[in-house]
Short mmCIF file of C-alpha atoms in Angstrom, two decimals:
data_model
loop_
_atom_site.label_atom_id
_atom_site.label_comp_id
_atom_site.label_asym_id
_atom_site.label_seq_id
_atom_site.Cartn_x
_atom_site.Cartn_y
_atom_site.Cartn_z
CA UNK A 20 36.00 -159.47 -86.20
CA UNK A 21 38.94 -160.52 -88.34
CA UNK A 22 39.64 -159.38 -91.63
CA UNK A 23 41.92 -159.83 -94.14
CA UNK A 24 42.53 -158.34 -97.74
CA UNK A 25 43.82 -159.45 -100.66
CA UNK A 26 45.44 -157.52 -103.80
CA UNK A 27 44.43 -157.97 -107.28
CA UNK A 28 43.06 -161.61 -106.72
CA UNK A 29 43.80 -163.73 -110.04
CA UNK A 30 42.20 -166.99 -111.34
CA UNK A 31 44.83 -168.48 -113.96
CA UNK A 32 42.46 -171.01 -115.24
CA UNK A 33 38.75 -169.94 -115.68
CA UNK A 34 35.70 -171.44 -117.73
CA UNK A 35 33.19 -168.89 -119.01
CA UNK A 36 31.60 -170.71 -121.36
CA UNK A 37 29.12 -168.71 -124.28
CA UNK A 38 26.07 -167.00 -125.11
CA UNK A 39 23.56 -166.96 -121.79
CA UNK A 40 25.66 -168.91 -119.34
CA UNK A 41 28.31 -166.55 -120.24
CA UNK A 42 26.56 -163.46 -119.21
CA UNK A 43 25.18 -164.88 -115.86
CA UNK A 44 28.43 -166.31 -114.90
CA UNK A 45 31.30 -163.89 -115.74
CA UNK A 46 30.07 -161.24 -113.79
CA UNK A 47 30.60 -163.43 -110.73
CA UNK A 48 34.29 -163.67 -111.34
CA UNK A 49 34.61 -160.17 -112.13
CA UNK A 50 33.20 -158.86 -109.02
CA UNK A 51 36.20 -159.98 -106.93
CA UNK A 52 38.66 -160.90 -109.49
CA UNK A 53 41.02 -158.49 -111.36
CA UNK A 54 41.59 -160.70 -114.24
CA UNK A 55 41.43 -164.40 -115.08
CA UNK A 56 43.12 -167.05 -118.05
CA UNK A 57 39.98 -167.74 -119.77
CA UNK A 58 39.71 -171.30 -121.27
CA UNK A 59 39.38 -171.46 -125.19
CA UNK A 60 37.07 -175.05 -125.31
CA UNK A 61 34.09 -173.41 -127.11
CA UNK A 62 32.47 -175.11 -129.49
CA UNK A 63 33.88 -174.75 -131.95
CA UNK A 64 37.01 -173.70 -130.23
CA UNK A 65 39.05 -170.72 -129.87
CA UNK A 66 41.99 -171.01 -132.95
CA UNK A 67 42.03 -167.66 -134.81
CA UNK A 68 42.63 -164.36 -134.04
CA UNK A 69 39.16 -163.55 -135.12
CA UNK A 70 38.11 -165.55 -132.28
CA UNK A 71 40.30 -164.27 -129.53
CA UNK A 72 39.23 -160.70 -130.53
CA UNK A 73 35.61 -161.75 -130.57
CA UNK A 74 35.41 -163.90 -127.59
CA UNK A 75 37.16 -161.01 -125.66
CA UNK A 76 34.52 -158.74 -126.89
CA UNK A 77 31.46 -160.81 -125.55
CA UNK A 78 33.21 -161.44 -122.28
CA UNK A 79 33.89 -157.65 -121.65
CA UNK A 80 29.99 -157.06 -122.45
CA UNK A 81 28.86 -158.88 -119.79
CA UNK A 82 31.25 -157.54 -116.97
CA UNK A 83 30.49 -153.72 -118.21
CA UNK A 84 31.08 -152.30 -114.69
CA UNK A 85 33.97 -154.20 -113.54
CA UNK A 86 37.66 -153.96 -113.35
CA UNK A 87 38.69 -156.98 -114.77
CA UNK A 88 40.99 -158.29 -117.64
CA UNK A 89 40.37 -161.47 -119.17
CA UNK A 90 43.21 -162.98 -120.49
CA UNK A 91 42.53 -164.71 -123.37
CA UNK A 92 44.25 -168.12 -124.61
CA UNK A 93 44.39 -170.03 -127.83
CA UNK A 94 43.51 -173.79 -128.06
CA UNK A 95 46.55 -175.49 -129.46
CA UNK A 96 46.98 -176.31 -132.54
CA UNK A 97 49.91 -176.73 -134.69
CA UNK A 98 50.46 -173.15 -135.72
CA UNK A 99 53.06 -171.30 -138.14
CA UNK A 100 55.58 -168.65 -136.37
CA UNK A 101 53.70 -165.76 -138.78
CA UNK A 102 50.45 -167.02 -137.13
CA UNK A 103 52.03 -166.67 -134.13
CA UNK A 104 53.71 -163.32 -134.06
CA UNK A 105 50.18 -161.82 -135.50
CA UNK A 106 48.42 -163.21 -132.65
CA UNK A 107 50.83 -162.08 -130.04
CA UNK A 108 49.12 -159.06 -128.92
CA UNK A 109 45.83 -160.72 -128.06
CA UNK A 110 46.87 -163.70 -126.22
CA UNK A 111 48.36 -164.28 -122.82
CA UNK A 112 48.84 -168.23 -123.39
CA UNK A 113 48.19 -171.26 -125.19
CA UNK A 114 46.02 -173.98 -124.25
CA UNK A 115 46.83 -177.74 -125.05
CA UNK A 116 44.45 -180.30 -124.39
CA UNK A 117 44.82 -184.35 -125.11
CA UNK A 118 42.24 -184.98 -127.67
CA UNK A 119 39.10 -186.17 -125.79
CA UNK A 120 40.60 -186.22 -122.41
CA UNK A 121 37.60 -183.22 -121.12
CA UNK A 122 34.77 -180.96 -121.76
CA UNK A 123 35.32 -179.91 -125.61
CA UNK A 124 38.76 -181.26 -125.81
CA UNK A 125 37.72 -183.53 -128.97
CA UNK A 126 40.41 -181.54 -131.36
CA UNK A 127 42.82 -181.26 -129.27
CA UNK A 128 46.25 -183.18 -129.82
CA UNK A 129 46.17 -186.79 -130.69
CA UNK A 130 49.75 -187.66 -130.82
CA UNK A 131 52.94 -185.52 -129.12
CA UNK A 132 55.26 -186.11 -131.65
CA UNK A 133 58.18 -183.58 -130.94
CA UNK A 134 59.21 -183.00 -133.89
CA UNK A 135 55.52 -182.48 -135.45
CA UNK A 136 54.94 -179.87 -132.62
CA UNK A 137 58.74 -178.55 -132.99
CA UNK A 138 57.73 -175.28 -135.09
CA UNK A 139 54.56 -174.22 -132.69
CA UNK A 140 56.33 -174.63 -129.24
CA UNK A 141 60.25 -173.59 -130.36
CA UNK A 142 58.15 -169.88 -132.14
CA UNK A 143 55.77 -169.83 -129.00
CA UNK A 144 59.37 -169.77 -126.82
CA UNK A 145 60.72 -167.32 -128.88
CA UNK A 146 57.46 -165.08 -128.59
CA UNK A 147 57.19 -165.78 -124.83
CA UNK A 148 53.71 -167.76 -125.15
CA UNK A 149 53.40 -169.61 -122.28
CA UNK A 150 51.83 -173.51 -122.87
CA UNK A 151 49.01 -174.40 -120.53
CA UNK A 152 48.37 -178.17 -120.34
CA UNK A 153 45.46 -180.37 -119.13
CA UNK A 154 47.83 -182.91 -118.19
CA UNK A 155 46.09 -186.41 -118.68
CA UNK A 156 46.24 -189.46 -120.72
CA UNK A 157 43.53 -191.84 -120.99
CA UNK A 158 44.69 -194.45 -118.86
CA UNK A 159 43.06 -195.52 -115.81
CA UNK A 160 41.29 -192.42 -114.40
CA UNK A 161 43.43 -192.34 -110.94
CA UNK A 162 46.79 -192.78 -112.61
CA UNK A 163 46.24 -190.63 -116.14
CA UNK A 164 47.81 -187.38 -114.13
CA UNK A 165 50.80 -189.09 -113.04
CA UNK A 166 51.02 -191.12 -116.79
CA UNK A 167 51.23 -187.86 -118.36
CA UNK A 168 54.62 -186.68 -116.19
CA UNK A 169 56.60 -188.17 -118.93
CA UNK A 170 55.40 -186.17 -121.47
CA UNK A 171 56.00 -183.09 -119.25
CA UNK A 172 59.03 -184.26 -119.04
CA UNK A 173 59.54 -184.71 -122.40
CA UNK A 174 58.48 -181.00 -123.41
CA UNK A 175 60.67 -179.62 -120.73
CA UNK A 176 63.43 -181.43 -121.97
CA UNK A 177 63.28 -180.42 -125.45
CA UNK A 178 62.29 -176.82 -125.12
CA UNK A 179 63.75 -175.57 -121.91
CA UNK A 180 63.18 -171.81 -122.80
CA UNK A 181 58.90 -172.84 -123.30
CA UNK A 182 57.14 -171.38 -120.07
CA UNK A 183 54.87 -174.89 -119.35
CA UNK A 184 51.85 -174.48 -117.23
CA UNK A 185 51.27 -177.72 -115.26
CA UNK A 186 47.47 -177.00 -115.30
CA UNK A 187 44.70 -177.90 -112.08
CA UNK A 188 47.41 -180.38 -110.35
CA UNK A 189 46.11 -182.84 -108.59
CA UNK A 190 48.97 -185.49 -107.44
CA UNK A 191 51.97 -185.88 -105.83
CA UNK A 192 54.09 -186.38 -108.64
CA UNK A 193 52.75 -183.53 -110.34
CA UNK A 194 54.22 -181.91 -107.09
CA UNK A 195 57.37 -183.48 -107.14
CA UNK A 196 58.09 -182.51 -110.84
CA UNK A 197 58.22 -178.80 -110.24
CA UNK A 198 61.49 -179.05 -109.00
CA UNK A 199 62.93 -181.24 -111.72
CA UNK A 200 62.60 -178.92 -114.26
CA UNK A 201 63.01 -175.05 -114.80
CA UNK A 202 60.41 -174.48 -116.87
CA UNK A 203 57.32 -176.72 -115.09
CA UNK A 204 54.86 -174.25 -113.04
CA UNK A 205 51.34 -174.99 -111.92
CA UNK A 206 48.10 -174.09 -111.06
CA UNK A 207 45.91 -175.60 -108.15
CA UNK A 208 42.13 -175.42 -107.58
CA UNK A 209 40.50 -174.47 -104.41
CA UNK A 210 38.42 -178.25 -104.44
CA UNK A 211 41.44 -180.04 -105.16
CA UNK A 212 42.98 -178.09 -101.57
CA UNK A 213 39.83 -179.39 -99.90
CA UNK A 214 38.60 -183.29 -101.37
CA UNK A 215 39.78 -186.41 -101.89
CA UNK A 216 37.63 -189.08 -104.45
CA UNK A 217 36.40 -190.23 -101.17
CA UNK A 218 34.32 -186.99 -100.90
CA UNK A 219 33.07 -187.44 -104.59
CA UNK A 220 32.16 -191.35 -104.02
CA UNK A 221 33.01 -192.41 -100.84
CA UNK A 222 29.52 -192.54 -99.80
CA UNK A 223 26.52 -190.88 -102.10
CA UNK A 224 27.67 -189.82 -105.37
CA UNK A 225 28.53 -185.78 -105.31
CA UNK A 226 27.85 -184.69 -108.55
CA UNK A 227 28.98 -180.87 -108.13
CA UNK A 228 32.24 -182.28 -107.03
CA UNK A 229 33.00 -184.89 -109.67
CA UNK A 230 35.39 -183.15 -111.94
CA UNK A 231 38.54 -184.21 -114.49
CA UNK A 232 41.02 -184.66 -113.19
CA UNK A 233 39.12 -186.32 -110.22
CA UNK A 234 39.89 -185.61 -106.89
CA UNK A 235 43.09 -188.28 -105.72
CA UNK A 236 43.80 -189.93 -102.53
CA UNK A 237 44.89 -188.15 -99.10
CA UNK A 238 48.89 -188.16 -99.81
CA UNK A 239 47.89 -186.56 -103.30
CA UNK A 240 45.87 -183.90 -101.09
CA UNK A 241 48.50 -183.57 -98.60
CA UNK A 242 51.21 -182.75 -101.07
CA UNK A 243 49.05 -179.81 -102.83
CA UNK A 244 48.67 -178.12 -99.74
CA UNK A 245 52.51 -178.57 -98.70
CA UNK A 246 52.96 -176.32 -101.74
CA UNK A 247 50.01 -174.04 -101.62
CA UNK A 248 50.19 -173.00 -98.11
CA UNK A 249 53.86 -172.25 -98.73
CA UNK A 250 52.94 -170.06 -101.65
CA UNK A 251 55.77 -172.36 -103.54
CA UNK A 252 57.15 -169.22 -106.20
CA UNK A 253 55.99 -172.00 -109.15
CA UNK A 254 52.64 -172.52 -108.07
CA UNK A 255 49.19 -170.43 -108.57
CA UNK A 256 45.84 -170.28 -108.08
CA UNK A 257 43.49 -171.24 -111.10
CA UNK A 258 39.88 -172.14 -110.06
CA UNK A 259 39.40 -174.25 -113.23
CA UNK A 260 35.85 -173.54 -112.12
CA UNK A 261 33.67 -175.43 -114.88
CA UNK A 262 29.43 -174.10 -114.77
CA UNK A 263 27.40 -176.92 -116.25
CA UNK A 264 23.14 -176.16 -115.70
CA UNK A 265 21.88 -178.15 -112.86
CA UNK A 266 20.33 -180.59 -115.15
CA UNK A 267 23.90 -181.65 -116.76
CA UNK A 268 25.13 -182.21 -113.40
CA UNK A 269 22.24 -184.26 -111.35
CA UNK A 270 21.95 -186.55 -114.77
CA UNK A 271 23.26 -189.97 -116.06
CA UNK A 272 26.39 -189.05 -117.47
CA UNK A 273 27.01 -186.22 -115.18
CA UNK A 274 29.21 -183.38 -116.90
CA UNK A 275 32.53 -182.69 -115.15
CA UNK A 276 33.28 -179.86 -113.44
CA UNK A 277 33.33 -178.12 -110.47
CA UNK A 278 32.04 -174.27 -109.88
CA UNK A 279 33.70 -171.91 -107.52
CA UNK A 280 34.08 -168.89 -109.11
CA UNK A 281 31.89 -166.77 -106.47
CA UNK A 282 32.91 -168.68 -103.35
CA UNK A 283 36.91 -168.89 -104.13
CA UNK A 284 38.38 -166.21 -102.21
CA UNK A 285 36.12 -167.44 -99.20
CA UNK A 286 37.30 -171.02 -99.61
CA UNK A 287 40.84 -170.23 -99.94
CA UNK A 288 40.55 -167.88 -96.65
CA UNK A 289 39.01 -170.86 -94.76
CA UNK A 290 41.73 -173.09 -95.78
CA UNK A 291 44.68 -170.88 -95.31
CA UNK A 292 43.41 -169.37 -92.16
CA UNK A 293 42.86 -173.17 -90.77
CA UNK A 294 46.57 -173.79 -91.12
CA UNK A 295 47.68 -170.24 -89.97
CA UNK A 296 49.04 -169.61 -93.20
CA UNK A 297 46.68 -166.46 -94.36
CA UNK A 298 50.14 -164.14 -94.89
CA UNK A 299 50.75 -166.93 -97.82
CA UNK A 300 47.36 -166.12 -99.66
CA UNK A 301 48.17 -163.38 -101.37
CA UNK A 302 51.06 -164.46 -103.20
CA UNK A 303 49.46 -167.73 -103.88
CA UNK A 304 46.46 -165.80 -105.27
CA UNK A 305 47.90 -163.01 -107.08
CA UNK A 306 51.63 -162.21 -106.48
CA UNK A 307 53.38 -165.59 -108.25
CA UNK A 308 51.15 -165.59 -110.99
CA UNK A 309 52.26 -161.90 -111.94
CA UNK A 310 56.00 -163.15 -111.73
CA UNK A 311 55.17 -166.27 -113.92
CA UNK A 312 53.21 -164.47 -116.67
CA UNK A 313 54.97 -160.97 -116.33
CA UNK A 314 51.14 -159.67 -116.20
CA UNK A 315 50.25 -156.64 -114.32
CA UNK A 316 46.28 -156.50 -113.35
CA UNK A 317 43.68 -153.94 -112.57
CA UNK A 318 43.60 -152.93 -109.22
CA UNK A 319 41.37 -154.12 -107.17
CA UNK A 320 41.09 -154.47 -103.06
CA UNK A 321 38.70 -157.61 -101.73
CA UNK A 322 38.38 -157.49 -98.15
CA UNK A 323 37.14 -160.75 -96.41
CA UNK A 324 35.60 -160.89 -92.91
CA UNK A 325 35.74 -163.70 -90.72
CA UNK A 326 31.98 -164.50 -89.96
CA UNK A 327 29.69 -167.56 -91.29
CA UNK A 328 28.37 -167.25 -95.16
CA UNK A 329 25.91 -169.07 -96.28
CA UNK A 330 26.60 -170.48 -100.23
CA UNK A 331 23.42 -170.45 -102.16
CA UNK A 332 21.45 -173.07 -103.61
CA UNK A 333 22.38 -171.82 -107.20
CA UNK A 334 24.04 -168.88 -109.27
CA UNK A 335 21.96 -168.63 -112.23
CA UNK A 336 20.98 -172.14 -112.29
CA UNK A 337 24.44 -173.42 -111.51
CA UNK A 338 25.02 -175.13 -108.39
CA UNK A 339 28.15 -174.03 -106.56
CA UNK A 340 30.92 -176.75 -104.51
CA UNK A 341 28.85 -176.99 -101.20
CA UNK A 342 25.68 -175.75 -101.68
CA UNK A 343 23.81 -174.46 -98.78
CA UNK A 344 26.91 -175.17 -96.61
CA UNK A 345 27.73 -172.25 -94.33
CA UNK A 346 31.31 -171.44 -93.92
CA UNK A 347 33.53 -169.62 -92.06
CA UNK A 348 34.94 -166.65 -94.33
CA UNK A 349 32.46 -164.26 -96.16
CA UNK A 350 33.53 -161.21 -98.82
CA UNK A 351 32.86 -157.99 -96.88
CA UNK A 352 34.13 -155.60 -99.26
CA UNK A 353 35.43 -154.79 -102.84
CA UNK A 354 36.83 -151.26 -104.29
#
């Protein structure tokens, strides 16, 4: 039976939530990943050194038996240089959300005035703190990411030494932007390598495929596949795995987020194998991220096997993507 080995898998965009959800969900990522960039959009958001330390302690308490490193982030505000110097040893990046654009982002940025942001972004550049960005406007839902490209250009031009990560890109426009500025990078989810908007609402509404940014057109999917499958050195895997209780997804006002944490590696193997690109998966899942972020993750070897695996209907009350569906790859062993 065919197997494939991955070393030190990294998830460079992960939601772990807090409380009981954190305790239930964190071990699922820690089992198969060496580390993950942890999103700071809690309620209230993670904005102080004390917040970062306390949240990391809660995460580590939830995964006491796994070799796993949570790479912590701050919720973007206009921080001073003095504050950033003090917190630098506790964080890997800072996450910027436009105000109200996604889950728990109400305290995000409401105006991209460069002069207002200059002290923070120049300090981040000098201290080598990457800026991770949820890149959407509040325009028409299918155009929100494409409309944000002008803001990425504004940031990239004004702060050329700032490493800017375009998070969970979904459009050909974002893929094209990678080549325009040397300081722009991107994460790509597994679900955006598999679905278009038609899969979400083309027939019966599929709430467990609904996320922000929403899945786009076939030509956008093709563009994402073109860089992911070749492990373009400026792209890396970030699941954007976003757990919500079943009753928050299967309800009026469906919460945005696709839960893929426990099945991401299996699905990625299936996608890369389908296109004959399994040899490139190591770079996409780990090597590129190590280079971009300058991190050295905990050693972990994950052996996957090309055999049928039926995705559970639920993980502690959270319904995963493709629940109940049988896929072609399974995790055989983790060392």
